[in-house]
Amino acid sequence: DTGVSQDPRHKITKRGQNVTFRCDPISEHNRLYWYRQTLGQGPEFLTYFQNEAQLEKSRLLSDRFSAERPKGSFSTLEIQRTEQGDSAMYLCASSPGTGENTGELFFGEGSRLTVL
Amino acid sequence: AQSVAQPEDQVNVAEGNPLTVKCTYSVSGNPYLFWYVQYPNRGLQFLLKYITGDNLVKGSYGFEAEFNKSQTSFHLKKPSALVSDSALYFCAVTTFFDAGNMLTFGGGTRLMVKP
């Protein structure tokens, strides 16, 4: 399958622990996005990358959230000192870069975080 | 700030009947509008988009949507519903088409198609 893959699919952790999620985008896509989806709500934009450059990060929810895409391929989203309010589905998406951009995002199946 | 409203949490329709899922938006500037569908245990899938041009856009699986600028709406429609259309539908908007596709999503509408 050559779609967007996310790992792990489900993470259960205790409050105060750090968690990291990984996203592997479609290989030829330059742009990578992270969204958060809480129960009963639509996805909420967090951050995005064009290759390895993080071009928008002001909507990360707090300074406990950080994302990297060191080689312009896969990305990680880390949440430090987790809180129960961080429990949500974390979605990754990718898209082609400028010139090939049709506006469509290709989403992974998400990583569900449960903070006890 | 931009926002999207999906006023119905759930829409029920009988198989074979037409369906409409409502969406209204609020933006400063020209909107770029999208519909995505989410099946259980599956990622969000793109259905269709309005960028410019014809107000009636056609997408995947027989769905279409009509952009109405005066009513700031982008309702999703299908002439004849299938049971397999049952899913969660999200409307989304952005005003920066080529600046990262930072979409603002509505809260979603669950479509239930009954045999």
Short mmCIF file of C-alpha atoms in Angstrom, two decimals:
data_model
loop_
_atom_site.label_atom_id
_atom_site.label_comp_id
_atom_site.label_asym_id
_atom_site.label_seq_id
_atom_site.Cartn_x
_atom_site.Cartn_y
_atom_site.Cartn_z
CA ASP A 1 0.00 0.00 0.00
CA THR A 2 1.50 3.35 -1.00
CA GLY A 3 -0.80 5.57 1.05
CA VAL A 4 -0.02 7.61 4.16
CA SER A 5 0.89 5.38 7.08
CA GLN A 6 0.89 6.25 10.75
CA ASP A 7 2.38 4.45 13.73
CA PRO A 8 1.30 3.49 16.29
CA ARG A 9 -2.38 3.23 15.54
CA HIS A 10 -3.26 3.38 19.20
CA LYS A 11 -1.23 4.58 22.17
CA ILE A 12 -2.32 4.39 25.80
CA THR A 13 -0.17 6.34 28.24
CA LYS A 14 -0.26 7.73 31.73
CA ARG A 15 -0.54 11.44 32.40
CA GLY A 16 2.86 13.10 32.40
CA GLN A 17 4.53 10.69 29.99
CA ASN A 18 5.92 11.71 26.60
CA VAL A 19 4.56 10.17 23.40
CA THR A 20 5.76 10.26 19.81
CA PHE A 21 3.81 9.50 16.66
CA ARG A 22 5.32 8.78 13.27
CA CYS A 23 3.92 9.54 9.83
CA ASP A 24 5.19 8.25 6.50
CA PRO A 25 3.66 10.29 3.67
CA ILE A 26 3.12 9.25 0.07
CA SER A 27 6.65 9.12 -1.24
CA GLU A 28 6.43 11.78 -3.95
CA HIS A 29 4.56 14.30 -1.78
CA ASN A 30 6.49 17.35 -0.58
CA ARG A 31 3.95 18.58 1.94
CA LEU A 32 3.03 16.92 5.19
CA TYR A 33 0.36 18.01 7.68
CA TRP A 34 -0.67 17.15 11.19
CA TYR A 35 -4.25 17.52 12.39
CA ARG A 36 -5.97 16.61 15.64
CA GLN A 37 -9.49 15.22 15.84
CA THR A 38 -11.36 14.97 19.12
CA LEU A 39 -14.51 12.92 19.53
CA GLY A 40 -17.46 14.43 17.71
CA GLN A 41 -15.42 17.21 16.15
CA GLY A 42 -13.83 17.85 12.81
CA PRO A 43 -10.07 17.74 12.33
CA GLU A 44 -8.13 20.73 13.66
CA PHE A 45 -4.99 21.89 11.87
CA LEU A 46 -1.78 21.75 13.91
CA THR A 47 1.24 22.24 11.64
CA TYR A 48 2.66 21.54 8.20
CA PHE A 49 5.95 20.99 6.39
CA GLN A 50 7.17 21.70 2.91
CA ASN A 51 9.98 19.18 2.55
CA GLU A 52 11.95 19.54 5.81
CA ALA A 53 10.87 23.13 6.51
CA GLN A 54 8.12 23.64 9.06
CA LEU A 55 6.21 26.52 7.48
CA GLU A 56 3.40 26.89 9.98
CA LYS A 57 3.54 25.95 13.63
CA SER A 58 1.64 28.69 15.38
CA ARG A 59 -1.37 26.43 15.77
CA LEU A 60 0.38 23.78 17.74
CA LEU A 61 -1.69 23.57 20.88
CA SER A 62 1.03 24.35 23.39
CA ASP A 63 4.79 24.27 23.76
CA ARG A 64 4.42 20.63 24.82
CA PHE A 65 3.72 19.81 21.17
CA SER A 66 6.51 19.67 18.62
CA ALA A 67 6.95 18.18 15.17
CA GLU A 68 9.92 17.37 12.99
CA ARG A 69 10.56 16.22 9.46
CA PRO A 70 14.34 16.00 9.45
CA LYS A 71 14.99 14.63 5.99
CA GLY A 72 11.86 15.74 4.26
CA SER A 73 10.40 12.26 4.29
CA PHE A 74 8.75 10.89 7.44
CA SER A 75 7.62 13.13 10.27
CA THR A 76 7.23 12.77 14.02
CA LEU A 77 4.83 14.53 16.35
CA GLU A 78 5.86 14.55 19.99
CA ILE A 79 3.72 15.47 22.96
CA GLN A 80 5.60 16.01 26.20
CA ARG A 81 4.10 15.72 29.68
CA THR A 82 0.80 14.44 28.35
CA GLU A 83 -2.47 15.58 29.88
CA GLN A 84 -5.87 13.92 29.75
CA GLY A 85 -7.03 16.67 27.41
CA ASP A 86 -4.51 15.47 24.85
CA SER A 87 -6.58 12.34 24.27
CA ALA A 88 -7.58 12.50 20.62
CA MET A 89 -6.93 11.09 17.18
CA TYR A 90 -3.83 12.57 15.57
CA LEU A 91 -4.09 12.62 11.79
CA CYS A 92 -1.32 12.96 9.26
CA ALA A 93 -1.88 13.99 5.66
CA SER A 94 0.30 14.68 2.66
CA SER A 95 -0.04 16.46 -0.67
CA PRO A 96 2.07 17.37 -3.68
CA GLY A 97 3.94 20.65 -3.63
CA THR A 98 3.38 23.82 -5.62
CA GLY A 99 2.70 23.22 -9.28
CA GLU A 100 1.17 19.83 -8.73
CA ASN A 101 -1.14 20.83 -5.94
CA THR A 102 -4.78 20.01 -6.63
CA GLY A 103 -5.90 20.94 -3.15
CA GLU A 104 -6.56 17.35 -2.16
CA LEU A 105 -5.06 16.04 1.06
CA PHE A 106 -4.32 12.34 1.46
CA PHE A 107 -4.93 11.27 5.04
CA GLY A 108 -3.60 8.39 7.04
CA GLU A 109 -5.82 6.34 9.33
CA GLY A 110 -4.64 8.24 12.38
CA SER A 111 -2.99 7.53 15.70
CA ARG A 112 -5.37 7.42 18.63
CA LEU A 113 -3.96 8.68 21.94
CA THR A 114 -5.56 7.80 25.25
CA VAL A 115 -4.11 9.52 28.32
CA LEU A 116 -5.10 7.91 31.61
CA ALA B 1 -10.85 33.88 11.07
CA GLN B 2 -12.53 31.27 8.93
CA SER B 3 -15.17 28.81 10.04
CA VAL B 4 -17.43 26.06 8.75
CA ALA B 5 -20.83 25.08 10.07
CA GLN B 6 -22.56 21.77 9.46
CA PRO B 7 -25.91 22.33 11.12
CA GLU B 8 -27.04 18.70 11.16
CA ASP B 9 -25.29 16.15 13.32
CA GLN B 10 -27.06 13.36 11.46
CA VAL B 11 -29.02 12.99 8.25
CA ASN B 12 -31.26 9.99 7.69
CA VAL B 13 -32.40 9.03 4.21
CA ALA B 14 -33.90 5.96 2.58
CA GLU B 15 -31.92 4.14 -0.07
CA GLY B 16 -32.77 5.43 -3.52
CA ASN B 17 -33.88 8.84 -2.26
CA PRO B 18 -31.91 12.03 -2.89
CA LEU B 19 -29.68 13.27 -0.10
CA THR B 20 -28.38 16.67 0.96
CA VAL B 21 -25.75 17.38 3.59
CA LYS B 22 -25.57 21.06 4.46
CA CYS B 23 -22.50 23.25 4.87
CA THR B 24 -22.10 26.98 5.35
CA TYR B 25 -18.84 28.85 5.69
CA SER B 26 -17.41 32.15 6.80
CA VAL B 27 -14.14 33.53 5.38
CA SER B 28 -12.42 36.78 4.52
CA GLY B 29 -11.55 36.48 0.86
CA ASN B 30 -12.27 33.87 -1.76
CA PRO B 31 -13.11 30.44 -0.39
CA TYR B 32 -11.76 27.13 -1.57
CA LEU B 33 -14.21 24.47 -0.43
CA PHE B 34 -13.90 20.73 0.04
CA TRP B 35 -15.88 17.70 1.10
CA TYR B 36 -14.23 14.70 2.73
CA VAL B 37 -15.77 11.41 3.86
CA GLN B 38 -14.70 9.21 6.75
CA TYR B 39 -15.69 5.55 6.87
CA PRO B 40 -15.25 3.58 10.11
CA ASN B 41 -11.60 2.73 10.78
CA ARG B 42 -10.55 4.48 7.60
CA GLY B 43 -8.75 7.73 6.92
CA LEU B 44 -10.51 10.80 5.57
CA GLN B 45 -11.06 10.55 1.83
CA PHE B 46 -11.41 13.43 -0.59
CA LEU B 47 -14.78 13.65 -2.37
CA LEU B 48 -14.78 16.92 -4.28
CA LYS B 49 -13.68 20.54 -4.29
CA TYR B 50 -14.68 23.97 -5.47
CA ILE B 51 -11.83 26.21 -6.53
CA THR B 52 -13.25 28.46 -9.22
CA GLY B 53 -15.53 28.28 -12.24
CA ASP B 54 -18.77 26.33 -12.44
CA ASN B 55 -20.72 26.51 -9.21
CA LEU B 56 -21.80 22.87 -9.53
CA VAL B 57 -18.93 20.50 -8.97
CA LYS B 58 -18.99 16.75 -9.38
CA GLY B 59 -16.91 14.34 -7.38
CA SER B 60 -16.39 10.73 -6.45
CA TYR B 61 -19.12 8.10 -5.99
CA GLY B 62 -21.79 10.19 -7.74
CA PHE B 63 -21.66 13.07 -5.27
CA GLU B 64 -21.92 16.69 -6.28
CA ALA B 65 -21.96 20.03 -4.48
CA GLU B 66 -23.19 23.48 -5.31
CA PHE B 67 -21.28 26.60 -4.38
CA ASN B 68 -23.58 29.50 -3.52
CA LYS B 69 -21.62 32.66 -2.83
CA SER B 70 -24.58 34.79 -1.75
CA GLN B 71 -25.67 32.20 0.81
CA THR B 72 -22.09 31.21 1.69
CA SER B 73 -23.07 27.58 1.31
CA PHE B 74 -21.59 24.46 -0.23
CA HIS B 75 -24.17 21.70 0.22
CA LEU B 76 -23.31 18.13 -0.72
CA LYS B 77 -25.87 16.25 -2.77
CA LYS B 78 -26.51 12.91 -4.42
CA PRO B 79 -29.54 12.07 -6.54
CA SER B 80 -29.96 8.51 -5.27
CA ALA B 81 -28.48 7.37 -1.95
CA LEU B 82 -26.88 3.97 -1.38
CA VAL B 83 -26.57 2.11 1.90
CA SER B 84 -22.81 2.15 1.30
CA ASP B 85 -22.88 5.98 1.44
CA SER B 86 -23.43 5.76 5.20
CA ALA B 87 -20.43 7.50 6.74
CA LEU B 88 -19.25 10.72 8.38
CA TYR B 89 -18.99 13.71 6.06
CA PHE B 90 -16.86 16.79 6.62
CA CYS B 91 -16.95 20.13 4.85
CA ALA B 92 -13.76 22.20 4.86
CA VAL B 93 -12.57 25.62 3.71
CA THR B 94 -9.35 27.45 3.12
CA THR B 95 -8.47 30.80 1.62
CA PHE B 96 -4.85 29.97 0.88
CA PHE B 97 -5.05 27.33 -1.80
CA ASP B 98 -1.38 27.04 -2.44
CA ALA B 99 -0.04 27.94 0.97
CA GLY B 100 -0.27 24.61 2.63
CA ASN B 101 -3.86 23.57 2.32
CA MET B 102 -4.48 24.51 5.96
CA LEU B 103 -8.07 23.44 6.04
CA THR B 104 -10.69 24.48 8.56
CA PHE B 105 -13.17 21.65 8.98
CA GLY B 106 -16.76 21.61 10.11
CA GLY B 107 -17.89 19.35 12.91
CA GLY B 108 -19.12 16.64 10.58
CA THR B 109 -22.49 15.15 9.64
CA ARG B 110 -23.26 11.48 9.99
CA LEU B 111 -25.20 10.16 7.03
CA MET B 112 -27.36 7.10 7.64
CA VAL B 113 -28.89 5.48 4.57
CA LYS B 114 -31.48 2.85 5.40
CA PRO B 115 -32.48 0.03 3.08
#
